[in-house]
Short mmCIF file of C-alpha atoms and ligand atoms in Angstrom, two decimals:
data_model
loop_
_atom_site.label_atom_id
_atom_site.label_comp_id
_atom_site.label_asym_id
_atom_site.label_seq_id
_atom_site.Cartn_x
_atom_site.Cartn_y
_atom_site.Cartn_z
CA UNK A 230 67.52 58.26 18.40
CA UNK A 231 69.47 57.13 15.36
CA UNK A 232 72.80 58.88 15.04
CA UNK A 233 75.18 59.29 12.11
CA UNK A 234 77.61 56.35 11.74
CA UNK A 235 80.85 56.57 13.72
CA UNK A 236 83.58 58.44 11.90
CA UNK A 237 81.21 60.41 9.67
CA UNK A 238 80.33 64.09 9.92
CA UNK A 239 77.18 66.08 9.31
CA UNK A 240 78.29 69.41 7.98
CA UNK A 241 75.86 72.06 9.10
CA UNK A 242 75.51 75.78 8.39
CA UNK A 243 77.43 78.01 8.87
CA UNK A 244 80.26 75.44 8.54
CA UNK A 245 78.97 74.59 5.05
CA UNK A 246 79.97 78.11 3.99
CA UNK A 247 83.58 77.29 4.79
CA UNK A 248 83.30 74.18 2.64
CA UNK A 249 81.86 76.19 -0.23
CA UNK A 250 84.71 78.70 0.11
CA UNK A 251 87.35 75.95 0.15
CA UNK A 252 85.80 74.17 -2.82
CA UNK A 253 85.71 77.43 -4.78
CA UNK A 254 89.35 78.10 -3.90
CA UNK A 255 90.39 74.61 -5.03
CA UNK A 256 88.44 74.95 -8.27
CA UNK A 257 90.02 78.35 -8.94
CA UNK A 258 93.52 76.98 -8.33
CA UNK A 259 92.77 73.92 -10.49
CA UNK A 260 92.02 76.33 -13.29
CA UNK A 261 95.17 78.37 -12.61
CA UNK A 262 97.23 75.19 -12.98
CA UNK A 263 95.12 73.94 -15.92
CA UNK A 264 93.59 70.86 -14.27
CA UNK A 265 90.15 69.75 -15.46
CA UNK A 266 87.61 68.02 -13.27
CA UNK A 267 86.91 64.29 -13.48
CA UNK A 268 84.09 62.56 -11.56
CA UNK A 269 84.23 58.82 -11.00
CA UNK A 270 81.78 56.54 -9.16
CA UNK A 271 81.84 56.32 -5.40
CA UNK A 272 82.13 52.54 -5.60
CA UNK A 273 84.34 50.43 -7.83
CA UNK A 274 85.12 46.74 -8.27
CA UNK A 275 87.18 45.72 -5.23
CA UNK A 276 89.88 44.34 -7.49
CA UNK A 277 90.75 47.87 -8.64
CA UNK A 278 92.12 48.68 -5.21
CA UNK A 279 93.61 45.29 -4.30
CA UNK A 280 95.62 45.35 -7.53
CA UNK A 281 96.92 48.91 -7.24
CA UNK A 282 96.86 50.12 -3.64
CA UNK A 283 98.20 46.66 -2.76
CA UNK A 284 97.04 43.46 -1.03
CA UNK A 285 99.34 43.97 1.93
CA UNK A 286 98.63 47.63 2.64
CA UNK A 287 96.63 48.78 5.66
CA UNK A 288 94.02 50.26 3.35
CA UNK A 289 93.28 46.96 1.62
CA UNK A 290 93.78 44.68 4.61
CA UNK A 291 91.89 46.64 7.24
CA UNK A 292 90.16 49.72 5.95
CA UNK A 293 87.99 49.03 2.93
CA UNK A 294 84.21 49.14 2.97
CA UNK A 295 83.64 46.11 0.79
CA UNK A 296 80.29 44.51 0.04
CA UNK A 297 78.63 42.14 -2.35
CA UNK A 298 75.80 43.65 -4.35
CA UNK A 299 72.56 41.85 -5.22
CA UNK A 300 74.21 40.53 -8.38
CA UNK A 301 77.03 38.93 -6.41
CA UNK A 302 79.67 41.47 -7.53
CA UNK A 303 82.35 42.44 -5.04
CA UNK A 304 82.38 46.21 -4.70
CA UNK A 305 84.26 48.69 -2.52
CA UNK A 306 83.49 52.26 -1.51
CA UNK A 307 86.51 54.07 -2.91
CA UNK A 308 89.22 54.56 -0.27
CA UNK A 309 91.21 56.88 -2.55
CA UNK A 310 90.95 58.57 -5.93
CA UNK A 311 94.08 57.79 -7.94
CA UNK A 312 93.26 54.22 -9.00
CA UNK A 313 89.69 55.19 -10.08
CA UNK A 314 91.03 58.15 -12.11
CA UNK A 315 93.57 55.94 -13.92
CA UNK A 316 90.87 53.29 -14.47
CA UNK A 317 88.53 55.85 -16.03
CA UNK A 318 91.37 57.37 -18.06
CA UNK A 319 92.16 53.99 -19.62
CA UNK A 320 88.53 52.89 -19.98
CA UNK A 321 87.69 55.99 -22.02
CA UNK A 322 90.84 55.90 -24.13
CA UNK A 323 92.12 59.24 -22.87
CA UNK A 324 95.63 57.85 -23.34
CA UNK A 325 95.15 58.19 -27.09
CA UNK A 326 94.28 61.90 -26.71
CA UNK A 327 96.61 64.82 -26.03
CA UNK A 328 99.01 64.06 -23.20
CA UNK A 329 99.72 64.88 -20.50
CA UNK A 330 96.18 64.83 -19.15
CA UNK A 331 95.75 67.00 -16.06
CA UNK A 332 92.78 65.97 -13.97
CA UNK A 333 91.40 66.95 -10.58
CA UNK A 334 88.69 65.43 -8.40
CA UNK A 335 86.84 66.36 -5.30
CA UNK A 336 84.63 63.99 -3.38
CA UNK A 337 84.11 61.60 -0.48
CA UNK A 338 86.45 58.68 0.24
CA UNK A 339 85.87 55.88 2.74
CA UNK A 340 88.28 54.12 5.08
CA UNK A 341 87.47 52.03 8.13
CA UNK A 342 89.97 53.76 10.41
CA UNK A 343 89.93 54.57 14.10
CA UNK A 344 88.25 57.98 14.12
CA UNK A 345 89.96 60.95 15.76
CA UNK A 346 90.34 64.68 15.03
CA UNK A 347 91.27 64.89 11.34
CA UNK A 348 90.73 61.18 10.68
CA UNK A 349 87.31 59.96 9.65
CA UNK A 350 85.65 57.00 7.99
CA UNK A 351 84.05 59.21 5.37
CA UNK A 352 86.24 62.15 4.41
CA UNK A 353 86.53 64.54 1.51
CA UNK A 354 89.55 64.54 -0.72
CA UNK A 355 90.66 66.97 -3.37
CA UNK A 356 93.30 65.49 -5.63
CA UNK A 357 95.16 66.18 -8.85
CA UNK A 358 96.77 63.73 -11.26
CA UNK A 359 99.06 64.40 -14.24
CA UNK A 360 98.97 61.41 -16.56
CA UNK A 361 101.41 60.85 -19.39
CA UNK A 362 104.40 62.84 -18.14
CA UNK A 363 107.57 61.20 -16.80
CA UNK A 364 109.15 64.64 -16.30
CA UNK A 365 110.30 65.72 -12.84
CA UNK A 366 108.87 69.12 -13.73
CA UNK A 367 105.44 67.49 -13.36
CA UNK A 368 106.42 66.25 -9.90
CA UNK A 369 107.38 69.78 -8.96
CA UNK A 370 104.21 71.18 -10.51
CA UNK A 371 101.99 69.13 -8.21
CA UNK A 372 104.23 69.63 -5.16
CA UNK A 373 104.25 73.37 -5.76
CA UNK A 374 100.47 73.39 -6.10
CA UNK A 375 100.08 71.58 -2.76
CA UNK A 376 102.29 74.19 -1.10
CA UNK A 377 100.37 76.99 -2.81
CA UNK A 378 97.03 75.72 -1.47
CA UNK A 379 98.37 75.79 2.08
CA UNK A 380 99.73 79.30 1.51
CA UNK A 381 96.43 80.58 0.14
CA UNK A 382 94.76 79.38 3.32
CA UNK A 383 97.25 81.29 5.45
CA UNK A 384 98.95 78.20 6.86
CA UNK A 385 102.39 79.41 7.80
CA UNK A 386 105.11 76.94 8.71
CA UNK A 387 104.13 73.96 6.57
CA UNK A 388 106.94 71.50 5.95
CA UNK A 389 107.50 69.68 2.71
CA UNK A 390 108.97 66.19 3.04
CA UNK A 391 110.22 64.45 -0.07
CA UNK A 392 111.78 61.10 -0.80
CA UNK A 393 112.40 58.70 -3.65
CA UNK A 394 111.59 55.02 -3.40
CA UNK A 395 113.06 54.12 -6.79
CA UNK A 396 111.41 51.87 -9.34
CA UNK A 397 110.59 48.14 -9.08
CA UNK A 398 113.97 47.40 -10.68
CA UNK A 399 116.13 49.22 -8.15
CA UNK A 400 113.85 48.16 -5.32
CA UNK A 401 114.42 44.44 -6.00
CA UNK A 402 117.95 44.34 -4.61
CA UNK A 403 117.12 46.93 -1.98
CA UNK A 404 114.21 44.89 -0.73
CA UNK A 405 116.39 41.81 -0.32
CA UNK A 406 118.99 43.71 1.70
CA UNK A 407 116.34 45.47 3.77
CA UNK A 408 114.61 42.18 4.62
CA UNK A 409 117.93 40.66 5.64
CA UNK A 410 118.70 43.66 7.87
CA UNK A 411 115.24 43.66 9.45
CA UNK A 412 115.33 39.92 10.11
CA UNK A 413 118.52 40.43 12.10
CA UNK A 414 116.70 42.95 14.32
CA UNK A 415 113.34 41.24 14.40
CA UNK A 416 113.16 40.98 18.19
CA UNK A 417 113.21 44.80 18.48
CA UNK A 418 110.32 45.34 16.08
CA UNK A 419 106.64 45.74 16.94
CA UNK A 420 104.33 42.80 16.05
CA UNK A 421 102.94 44.64 13.00
CA UNK A 422 106.43 45.27 11.62
CA UNK A 423 107.46 41.67 12.24
CA UNK A 424 104.76 40.52 9.88
CA UNK A 425 105.52 43.38 7.47
CA UNK A 426 109.06 42.04 6.91
CA UNK A 427 107.66 39.38 4.60
CA UNK A 428 104.64 41.18 3.23
CA UNK A 429 105.68 44.83 2.82
CA UNK A 430 109.14 45.53 4.28
CA UNK A 431 109.31 49.13 3.04
CA UNK A 432 106.39 49.97 5.33
CA UNK A 433 108.54 49.12 8.36
CA UNK A 434 110.50 52.28 7.52
CA UNK A 435 107.64 54.61 8.34
CA UNK A 436 106.37 52.83 11.46
CA UNK A 437 105.90 55.43 14.20
CA UNK A 438 106.80 53.04 17.04
CA UNK A 439 109.95 54.45 18.76
CA UNK A 440 111.56 50.99 19.02
CA UNK A 441 111.04 50.36 15.30
CA UNK A 442 112.39 53.84 14.57
CA UNK A 443 115.61 52.96 16.38
CA UNK A 444 115.97 49.89 14.18
CA UNK A 445 115.19 51.69 10.92
CA UNK A 446 117.60 54.57 11.62
CA UNK A 447 120.52 52.39 10.51
CA UNK A 448 118.63 50.38 7.89
CA UNK A 449 119.99 50.33 4.34
CA UNK A 450 118.73 53.33 2.37
CA UNK A 451 117.08 52.99 -1.03
CA UNK A 452 119.12 56.02 -2.08
CA UNK A 453 122.17 53.74 -2.29
CA UNK A 454 120.38 51.40 -4.69
CA UNK A 455 118.88 53.80 -7.25
CA UNK A 456 119.33 52.95 -10.93
CA UNK A 457 120.75 55.69 -13.17
CA UNK A 458 117.33 56.88 -14.38
CA UNK A 459 115.84 57.05 -10.87
CA UNK A 460 118.95 58.83 -9.60
CA UNK A 461 118.77 61.39 -12.42
CA UNK A 462 115.05 61.96 -11.78
CA UNK A 463 115.68 62.47 -8.07
CA UNK A 464 118.56 64.88 -8.57
CA UNK A 465 116.66 66.92 -11.15
CA UNK A 466 113.63 67.11 -8.88
CA UNK A 467 115.72 68.55 -6.06
CA UNK A 468 117.46 70.98 -8.43
CA UNK A 469 114.12 72.33 -9.69
CA UNK A 470 112.76 72.70 -6.15
CA UNK A 471 115.89 74.57 -5.12
CA UNK A 472 115.78 76.81 -8.18
CA UNK A 473 112.23 77.80 -7.21
CA UNK A 474 113.42 78.65 -3.72
CA UNK A 475 111.22 75.93 -2.23
CA UNK A 476 112.36 74.57 1.08
CA UNK A 477 112.18 70.82 1.58
CA UNK A 478 113.37 68.10 3.89
CA UNK A 479 114.50 64.76 2.51
CA UNK A 480 112.98 62.05 4.69
CA UNK A 481 114.47 58.68 3.73
CA UNK A 482 111.83 56.89 5.83
CA UNK A 483 108.93 58.42 3.90
CA UNK A 484 107.45 55.55 1.86
CA UNK A 485 103.67 56.22 2.03
CA UNK A 486 100.98 53.63 2.55
CA UNK A 487 100.04 52.75 -1.02
CA UNK A 488 101.94 50.24 -3.16
CA UNK A 489 101.60 51.97 -6.52
CA UNK A 490 104.26 54.61 -5.85
CA UNK A 491 107.50 54.75 -7.82
CA UNK A 492 110.31 57.28 -7.50
CA UNK A 493 109.02 60.49 -5.91
CA UNK A 494 106.86 60.50 -2.78
CA UNK A 495 106.05 63.59 -0.76
CA UNK A 496 103.96 64.92 2.09
CA UNK A 497 103.13 68.39 3.30
CA UNK A 498 102.60 68.64 7.04
CA UNK A 499 101.30 71.39 9.24
CA UNK A 500 102.51 70.58 12.78
CA UNK A 501 99.92 72.63 14.76
CA UNK A 502 97.35 69.99 13.71
CA UNK A 503 98.90 67.44 16.08
CA UNK A 504 98.72 63.71 15.41
CA UNK A 505 97.02 63.95 12.00
CA UNK A 506 99.17 66.74 10.59
CA UNK A 507 99.65 65.50 7.01
CA UNK A 508 97.47 67.71 4.88
CA UNK A 509 98.81 66.72 1.47
CA UNK A 510 100.20 63.35 0.36
CA UNK A 511 101.27 62.28 -3.07
CA UNK A 512 103.84 60.92 -5.43
CA UNK A 513 104.65 59.31 -8.74
CA UNK A 514 103.07 56.04 -9.93
CA UNK A 515 104.62 55.13 -13.25
CA UNK A 516 103.46 51.49 -13.23
CA UNK A 517 99.83 51.96 -12.22
CA UNK A 518 98.29 52.12 -15.70
CA UNK A 519 100.11 48.92 -16.70
CA UNK A 520 98.95 47.19 -13.52
CA UNK A 521 95.42 47.91 -14.74
CA UNK A 522 96.10 46.37 -18.14
CA UNK A 523 96.85 49.65 -19.94
CA UNK A 524 99.98 50.87 -21.67
CA UNK A 525 102.89 52.59 -19.93
CA UNK A 526 101.41 55.88 -18.73
CA UNK A 527 103.56 57.55 -16.10
CA UNK A 528 101.65 59.57 -13.55
CA UNK A 529 102.11 61.87 -10.60
CA UNK A 530 99.68 63.59 -8.26
CA UNK A 531 98.56 64.30 -4.74
CA UNK A 532 95.45 64.31 -2.61
CA UNK A 533 94.55 66.38 0.41
CA UNK A 534 92.02 65.85 3.16
CA UNK A 535 89.59 68.75 3.12
CA UNK A 536 88.48 68.25 6.76
CA UNK A 537 92.12 68.52 7.84
CA UNK A 538 92.61 71.61 5.74
CA UNK A 539 89.58 73.26 7.35
CA UNK A 540 90.74 72.30 10.85
CA UNK A 541 94.09 73.84 9.98
CA UNK A 542 92.49 76.95 8.53
CA UNK A 543 90.58 77.51 11.80
CA UNK A 544 93.88 77.46 13.68
CA UNK A 545 95.82 79.42 11.07
CA UNK A 546 96.51 83.07 10.32
CA UNK A 547 93.58 83.57 7.95
CA UNK A 548 90.58 81.52 9.17
CA UNK A 549 87.84 81.22 6.58
CA UNK A 550 84.86 83.40 7.43
CA UNK A 551 81.88 81.12 7.99
CA UNK A 552 79.25 83.84 7.80
CA UNK A 553 77.15 84.28 4.70
CA UNK A 554 75.27 87.53 5.27
CA UNK A 555 72.26 88.61 3.26
CA UNK A 556 71.70 92.09 1.82
CA UNK A 557 68.41 92.99 3.46
CA UNK A 558 65.58 91.84 5.65
CA UNK A 559 61.98 92.94 5.52
CA UNK A 560 60.40 93.68 8.89
CA UNK A 561 56.64 94.17 9.10
CA UNK A 562 54.90 95.73 12.11
CA UNK A 563 52.32 93.46 13.70
CA UNK A 564 49.34 95.78 14.17
CA UNK A 565 46.07 95.63 16.09
CA UNK A 566 44.10 95.95 12.89
CA UNK A 567 44.71 92.59 11.26
CA UNK A 568 43.39 93.59 7.87
CA UNK A 569 45.82 96.47 7.76
CA UNK A 570 48.84 94.45 8.78
CA UNK A 571 47.80 91.77 6.28
CA UNK A 572 48.06 94.46 3.59
CA UNK A 573 51.50 95.43 4.82
CA UNK A 574 52.54 91.83 4.94
CA UNK A 575 51.48 91.18 1.37
CA UNK A 576 53.16 94.38 0.17
CA UNK A 577 56.31 93.41 2.06
CA UNK A 578 56.19 89.95 0.54
CA UNK A 579 55.85 91.45 -2.95
CA UNK A 580 58.85 93.69 -2.32
CA UNK A 581 60.78 90.59 -1.21
CA UNK A 582 60.09 88.96 -4.60
CA UNK A 583 61.09 92.14 -6.48
CA UNK A 584 64.35 92.46 -4.57
CA UNK A 585 65.19 88.81 -5.14
CA UNK A 586 64.41 89.16 -8.84
CA UNK A 587 66.96 91.99 -8.91
CA UNK A 588 69.61 89.67 -7.49
CA UNK A 589 69.47 91.13 -3.99
CA UNK A 590 69.60 88.51 -1.25
CA UNK A 591 66.86 89.06 1.29
CA UNK A 592 64.52 87.36 3.68
CA UNK A 593 61.57 87.96 5.99
CA UNK A 594 59.98 86.34 9.03
CA UNK A 595 57.14 83.99 7.99
CA UNK A 596 56.13 83.51 11.61
CA UNK A 597 54.92 87.12 12.02
CA UNK A 598 56.53 87.54 15.40
CA UNK A 599 57.04 90.85 17.21
CA UNK A 600 59.08 93.63 15.55
CA UNK A 601 61.80 92.99 18.12
CA UNK A 602 61.95 89.31 17.23
CA UNK A 603 62.04 90.21 13.51
CA UNK A 604 64.90 92.66 14.07
CA UNK A 605 66.79 89.93 15.91
CA UNK A 606 66.15 87.58 13.02
CA UNK A 607 67.52 90.24 10.63
CA UNK A 608 70.61 90.58 12.79
CA UNK A 609 71.19 86.84 12.91
CA UNK A 610 70.95 86.69 9.12
CA UNK A 611 73.64 89.40 8.93
CA UNK A 612 71.37 91.72 6.92
CA UNK A 613 73.03 94.98 5.86
CA UNK A 614 69.71 96.79 5.55
CA UNK A 615 66.31 96.31 7.08
CA UNK A 616 63.20 97.56 5.31
CA UNK A 617 60.61 98.32 7.93
CA UNK A 618 56.90 98.37 7.14
CA UNK A 619 55.57 100.45 10.05
CA UNK A 620 51.87 101.39 10.28
CA UNK A 621 52.42 105.12 10.18
CA UNK A 622 54.82 105.07 7.22
CA UNK A 623 52.61 102.62 5.40
CA UNK A 624 49.58 104.96 5.75
CA UNK A 625 51.78 107.51 3.89
CA UNK A 626 52.72 104.87 1.29
CA UNK A 627 56.27 104.77 2.62
CA UNK A 628 58.65 102.45 4.44
CA UNK A 629 61.77 102.99 6.56
CA UNK A 630 65.10 101.72 5.32
CA UNK A 631 67.72 101.24 7.99
CA UNK A 632 71.41 100.67 7.39
CA UNK A 633 72.48 98.19 10.02
CA UNK A 634 76.13 99.00 9.37
CA UNK A 635 75.99 102.80 9.45
CA UNK A 636 73.02 103.20 11.77
CA UNK A 637 71.05 105.68 9.60
CA UNK A 638 67.34 105.31 8.87
CA UNK A 639 65.44 106.98 6.04
CA UNK A 640 61.82 107.09 5.00
CA UNK A 641 61.42 106.16 1.36
CA UNK A 642 58.24 106.23 -0.72
CA UNK A 643 57.01 102.69 -1.40
CA UNK A 644 57.19 103.27 -5.15
CA UNK A 645 60.86 104.20 -4.92
CA UNK A 646 62.08 101.70 -2.37
CA UNK A 647 63.13 99.05 -4.89
CA UNK A 648 65.23 101.57 -6.84
CA UNK A 649 66.65 103.02 -3.63
CA UNK A 650 67.74 99.67 -2.20
CA UNK A 651 69.11 98.54 -5.55
CA UNK A 652 71.12 101.77 -5.71
CA UNK A 653 72.48 101.25 -2.22
CA UNK A 654 73.36 97.59 -2.68
CA UNK A 655 74.16 97.20 -6.34
CA UNK A 656 75.62 100.67 -6.72
CA UNK A 657 72.83 102.04 -8.92
CA UNK A 658 72.77 99.24 -11.50
P1 LIG B 940 96.72 59.36 1.18
O1 LIG B 940 97.99 59.79 1.84
O2 LIG B 940 96.18 58.06 1.56
O3 LIG B 940 96.98 59.42 -0.38
O4 LIG B 940 95.61 60.46 1.42
C1 LIG B 940 95.85 61.80 1.06
C2 LIG B 940 95.34 62.76 2.12
O5 LIG B 940 93.97 62.46 2.43
C3 LIG B 940 96.04 62.63 3.47
O6 LIG B 940 97.23 63.37 3.48
C4 LIG B 940 95.01 63.25 4.39
O7 LIG B 940 95.06 64.66 4.35
C5 LIG B 940 93.71 62.77 3.77
N1 LIG B 940 93.19 61.58 4.48
C6 LIG B 940 93.56 60.30 4.32
N2 LIG B 940 92.84 59.48 5.12
C7 LIG B 940 92.01 60.28 5.82
C8 LIG B 940 91.00 60.05 6.81
N3 LIG B 940 90.70 58.84 7.24
N4 LIG B 940 90.32 61.11 7.30
C9 LIG B 940 90.60 62.38 6.87
N5 LIG B 940 91.53 62.64 5.92
C10 LIG B 940 92.23 61.62 5.40
C11 LIG B 940 96.06 59.11 -1.33
O8 LIG B 940 94.90 58.92 -1.10
C12 LIG B 940 96.63 59.12 -2.73
N6 LIG B 940 95.56 58.74 -3.66
C13 LIG B 940 97.20 60.47 -3.05
C14 LIG B 940 97.76 60.58 -4.43
C15 LIG B 940 97.18 61.15 -5.51
N7 LIG B 940 98.92 60.09 -4.83
C16 LIG B 940 99.09 60.36 -6.11
N8 LIG B 940 98.01 60.98 -6.53
#
């Protein structure tokens, strides 16, 4: 049998209800923070990512789903959302409209990674981007929103890690000194880091290998190389966070795996998730628009992995309820006299349509199984009420309405049942 590709997930009911809940929550919060949705294509020209995410990053070197289309164009399934958003922003001249632009997106991303819990080859990201604001208040706005999302999902004990990696100017001298330091210690570094010294030395700082960690502990810190503007931005950012009472940890080794970042980078982790515990990752990218041939449009944002957030929610204080109960279920007795039960069935089916037209969610059993099986079906669907078409009641032009929650059962005249159920469920409207 053909199976889904490795690293992808089929999301089945009732799990889909959790997704719908999370999406609704993210849309509601987007509105609270005044972000508007943007939708970009799932594939882009490969060059978009090589130029921005960076030739030497893991994403570009190892993880992109790249293919040539029938017209010979080199395309890539988007591994992330920031570069596409900035591309679309420039392409449609949004930089000449009111700034800052506050955009959010929600959709699948693709990375050829080694799959494990919380890490997939197709995964869903929700992200926000503020374009056109160099202000550290915008950094805090997105950081605070990331924290708020975790809070709303009942994830206690998240940790916010922040760092600054300066701008290309202050990084120039830093990079030289870092390379020199790392070259002196090269024999203690893992093979990946040895090659990173020349290609992407900053990435050595966040290597998880314990031997590399020992080396990087005493490495020069970018904090000692910041230019006046980057220093001021960094200090203001911390002051605003403190004034909001937000706890944070400065992690000088946090550099993140995408080359477009400047100044602020941050991650929000939730340790109970284990190895893949970063739920939110983001930062500032003031040079990205220019890298794409646009004008100087500073930007800051974050993205979160929705699968990880749902895994966390399941383990958290306030797991999302996956059930999606219906209001009522119509049960029809299966009689000896087929003509008679056909009548009941048709009448029951008509009532189903009337209830649905009134906005009441309901269902029935098209397989005409035993009453017991139908009651079970009603239970599985989480119905609050069952409407039972029994032979005896039906001969008296009535049906029984049973409250599954309170246990009562009442006979109601067929002509009044719609009004009765509407009254019960919609409160008499
Ligand atoms: P990122 O750190 O590569 O940043 O991804 C952001 C989040 O997406 C991660 O923290 C994680 O929750 C989730 N994620 C990443 N890869 C996977 C995967 N293979 N499976 C499941 N979840 C994953 C970015 O993508 C940047 N574009 C974020 C950003 C927006 N920076 C500024 N604006």
